[in-house]
């Protein structure tokens, strides 16, 4: 058996190198197969180990392929959701290059978001809240940020609070394409979630759904924009509960200035 295995091994790849060690008829505790072990010195000096007859490596490769396939499907689903987001033309064209700060706070916000992109790492979960009045470019900065993160190969979602709640209402329809659980799972699975224009002016139903989203996103990368103060966002018990979860590992960036829409000529 061992001579035949050696002959096949060397004939399959004559450039494989020098066989340093051979052990015959070993038993693998994992796959329960008998196998022959070869230790080979390759032409570049590195050592390669081969277990002829052991299925463990093939099983690991198959499991990795399945994992990669599932990740590809997840990415496709999230990308499809992102592409269907109801984003206006201004936001669709938002980039860091076309965001022009008008004061120091806006420059600080831009610099912070650019560093967020540069340092983005799934192992170091960080969230940001951009807070300030209307028309200061908070949404544009959030969109510019996730565009660049998406270009780095990560999955992103962008929803304003109205559209986010509408997605939950859609799951109640008989023609719904996915259940509420599936929706939550997809939102949970994305690498970065933007919730734009969070407001305390929500019904009990809407607060409940927002809490479900925030709860699913604990210890993940999130970007939140709001026009409201801490006091307004904690006006009742449920809002306080949402805010508490939302602010876990979250840095608040205050954005100041005058509504740029009102100053356009």
XYZ file of C-alpha atoms in Angstrom:
265
model
C 0.000 0.000 0.000
C 2.679 2.475 0.992
C 4.765 1.897 -2.167
C 1.725 2.394 -4.386
C 0.747 5.565 -2.498
C 4.275 6.914 -2.836
C 4.334 6.170 -6.551
C 1.015 7.948 -7.120
C 2.071 10.873 -4.979
C 5.352 11.463 -6.789
C 3.928 10.852 -10.266
C 1.164 13.399 -9.635
C 3.724 16.087 -8.957
C 7.357 15.295 -9.714
C 8.358 18.782 -8.682
C 6.801 18.371 -5.255
C 10.170 17.821 -3.590
C 11.962 15.421 -1.299
C 10.062 13.045 0.963
C 11.428 13.400 4.467
C 9.081 11.201 6.448
C 6.495 8.512 5.823
C 4.084 6.868 8.269
C 1.675 4.197 7.073
C -1.811 3.149 8.111
C -2.454 5.826 10.751
C -5.916 6.404 12.189
C -7.664 9.789 12.221
C -9.822 10.318 15.296
C -11.889 12.986 13.503
C -12.908 11.397 10.184
C -12.269 7.799 11.431
C -10.279 6.956 8.282
C -6.984 5.157 7.884
C -4.355 7.275 6.129
C -0.702 7.499 5.129
C 1.305 10.475 6.322
C 3.981 12.185 4.175
C 6.302 15.019 5.146
C 7.798 16.634 2.046
C 10.462 19.283 1.623
C 9.441 21.476 -1.311
C 11.869 23.088 -3.753
C 11.619 26.410 -1.888
C 12.640 24.770 1.379
C 9.210 24.800 3.017
C 7.741 21.659 4.559
C 4.411 20.266 3.379
C 2.378 17.665 5.216
C 0.066 15.322 3.316
C -2.410 12.869 4.801
C -3.419 10.522 2.000
C -6.766 8.950 2.858
C -7.783 11.435 5.553
C -10.977 13.333 4.669
C -10.569 16.139 7.207
C -8.895 18.610 4.856
C -11.476 18.002 2.138
C -14.245 18.434 4.697
C -12.747 21.708 5.896
C -12.478 22.951 2.324
C -16.091 22.022 1.672
C -17.229 23.775 4.845
C -15.264 26.874 3.824
C -16.904 26.843 0.386
C -20.341 26.626 2.004
C -19.437 29.482 4.346
C -18.244 31.616 1.427
C -21.405 30.815 -0.543
C -23.659 31.803 2.353
C -21.673 35.016 2.814
C -22.090 35.776 -0.882
C -25.858 35.241 -0.656
C -26.033 37.444 2.452
C -24.061 40.174 0.686
C -26.330 39.988 -2.369
C -29.463 40.285 -0.227
C -28.113 43.261 1.734
C -26.811 44.975 -1.415
C -30.243 44.539 -2.985
C -31.874 46.145 0.058
C -29.373 49.020 -0.042
C -29.981 49.619 -3.742
C -33.746 49.739 -3.132
C -33.444 52.341 -0.367
C -35.500 55.415 -1.156
C -32.638 57.906 -1.148
C -33.069 61.312 -2.787
C -30.776 62.535 -5.577
C -28.710 64.772 -3.291
C -27.868 61.867 -1.003
C -27.166 59.491 -3.873
C -24.451 61.856 -5.101
C -23.016 62.568 -1.631
C -19.238 62.196 -1.250
C -16.613 63.600 1.072
C -15.292 65.656 -1.831
C -18.555 67.518 -2.355
C -19.246 68.057 1.347
C -17.939 71.588 1.960
C -17.690 72.460 5.686
C -18.911 75.938 6.585
C -17.508 76.085 10.102
C -15.234 74.310 12.565
C -17.875 71.863 13.848
C -18.701 70.731 10.321
C -15.002 70.295 9.535
C -14.623 68.226 12.706
C -17.591 66.070 11.694
C -16.131 65.488 8.229
C -12.687 64.652 9.629
C -14.237 62.244 12.147
C -16.198 60.381 9.489
C -13.179 60.106 7.216
C -11.140 58.636 10.083
C -14.033 56.260 10.758
C -13.675 54.949 7.192
C -9.878 54.728 7.389
C -9.942 52.836 10.690
C -12.993 50.699 9.951
C -12.579 47.218 11.370
C -15.222 44.606 12.154
C -13.272 43.603 15.260
C -13.445 47.113 16.693
C -17.107 48.058 16.815
C -17.679 51.811 16.889
C -20.868 53.815 16.374
C -21.375 57.507 15.717
C -24.299 59.862 16.248
C -24.316 63.031 14.142
C -26.534 65.521 15.950
C -27.540 69.009 14.913
C -30.215 71.138 13.317
C -31.741 70.707 9.873
C -29.766 71.159 6.663
C -26.218 70.802 7.985
C -25.231 67.803 5.853
C -25.459 65.101 8.519
C -27.209 62.687 6.171
C -24.771 63.483 3.374
C -21.811 62.726 5.640
C -23.396 59.441 6.700
C -23.991 58.448 3.068
C -20.475 59.474 1.995
C -19.109 57.349 4.841
C -20.923 54.136 4.005
C -20.232 54.537 0.294
C -16.508 54.374 1.000
C -16.941 51.537 3.479
C -18.940 49.625 0.860
C -16.109 50.147 -1.645
C -13.812 48.386 0.826
C -15.973 45.277 0.485
C -18.301 45.597 3.482
C -22.099 45.451 3.505
C -24.065 48.588 4.345
C -27.667 49.732 4.738
C -29.094 53.254 4.814
C -32.639 53.999 5.999
C -34.304 57.100 7.265
C -36.582 56.362 10.195
C -39.758 56.641 8.107
C -38.606 54.097 5.550
C -37.306 51.786 8.245
C -40.698 51.662 9.954
C -42.393 51.208 6.568
C -40.353 48.039 6.024
C -41.906 46.544 9.143
C -45.400 47.475 8.003
C -44.666 45.794 4.669
C -43.972 42.476 6.420
C -47.624 42.409 7.525
C -48.885 42.339 3.952
C -50.059 39.066 2.420
C -47.736 39.802 -0.508
C -44.730 40.449 1.761
C -41.414 39.255 0.336
C -40.010 38.501 3.770
C -41.146 38.097 7.357
C -40.349 40.479 10.202
C -37.822 37.984 11.545
C -36.083 37.821 8.162
C -36.024 41.622 8.007
C -34.435 41.880 11.452
C -31.887 39.203 10.537
C -30.828 41.076 7.399
C -30.535 44.356 9.255
C -28.558 42.597 11.967
C -26.246 40.972 9.431
C -25.029 44.100 7.630
C -21.623 45.466 8.583
C -22.799 49.074 8.940
C -26.315 50.430 9.429
C -27.292 54.075 9.018
C -30.537 55.213 10.638
C -31.193 58.713 9.387
C -33.298 61.369 11.125
C -34.193 59.459 14.284
C -36.999 61.294 16.041
C -38.983 60.899 19.289
C -42.219 61.543 17.404
C -43.142 57.892 17.067
C -46.202 55.821 17.868
C -45.947 52.959 20.344
C -45.832 50.543 17.394
C -42.990 52.494 15.790
C -41.044 52.705 19.054
C -41.342 48.946 19.434
C -39.959 48.304 15.962
C -37.145 50.806 16.410
C -36.197 49.096 19.662
C -36.070 45.744 17.818
C -33.630 47.225 15.305
C -31.459 48.942 17.906
C -31.409 45.825 20.066
C -30.290 43.734 17.068
C -27.496 46.229 16.351
C -25.937 46.330 19.833
C -22.137 45.968 19.597
C -22.168 46.586 15.846
C -21.220 49.491 13.607
C -24.037 52.049 13.402
C -24.303 55.636 12.209
C -27.239 57.645 13.497
C -28.341 61.152 12.582
C -30.830 63.232 14.513
C -32.082 66.787 14.950
C -33.129 66.148 18.536
C -31.555 66.673 21.944
C -30.864 64.060 24.612
C -33.880 65.326 26.545
C -36.182 64.968 23.535
C -34.877 61.489 22.719
C -35.576 60.313 26.297
C -39.008 61.902 26.711
C -40.648 58.690 27.912
C -39.744 55.263 29.277
C -39.632 53.464 25.930
C -37.622 56.220 24.255
C -35.176 56.137 27.161
C -34.802 52.386 26.735
C -34.108 52.834 23.018
C -31.661 55.667 23.638
C -29.780 53.687 26.254
C -29.175 50.814 23.833
C -28.472 53.170 20.958
C -25.720 55.001 22.821
C -23.701 51.903 23.724
C -20.185 52.453 22.342
C -21.443 55.522 20.456
C -19.583 58.805 19.982
C -21.722 61.929 19.596
C -20.584 64.553 17.077
C -22.357 67.888 17.388
C -22.843 69.626 14.031
C -23.625 73.336 14.088
C -24.485 75.963 11.515
C -27.235 77.378 9.305
C -29.437 75.287 7.015
C -27.487 75.208 3.752
C -30.727 74.805 1.801
C -31.803 78.281 2.972
C -28.485 79.831 2.018
C -28.358 78.439 -1.522
C -28.549 81.120 -4.185
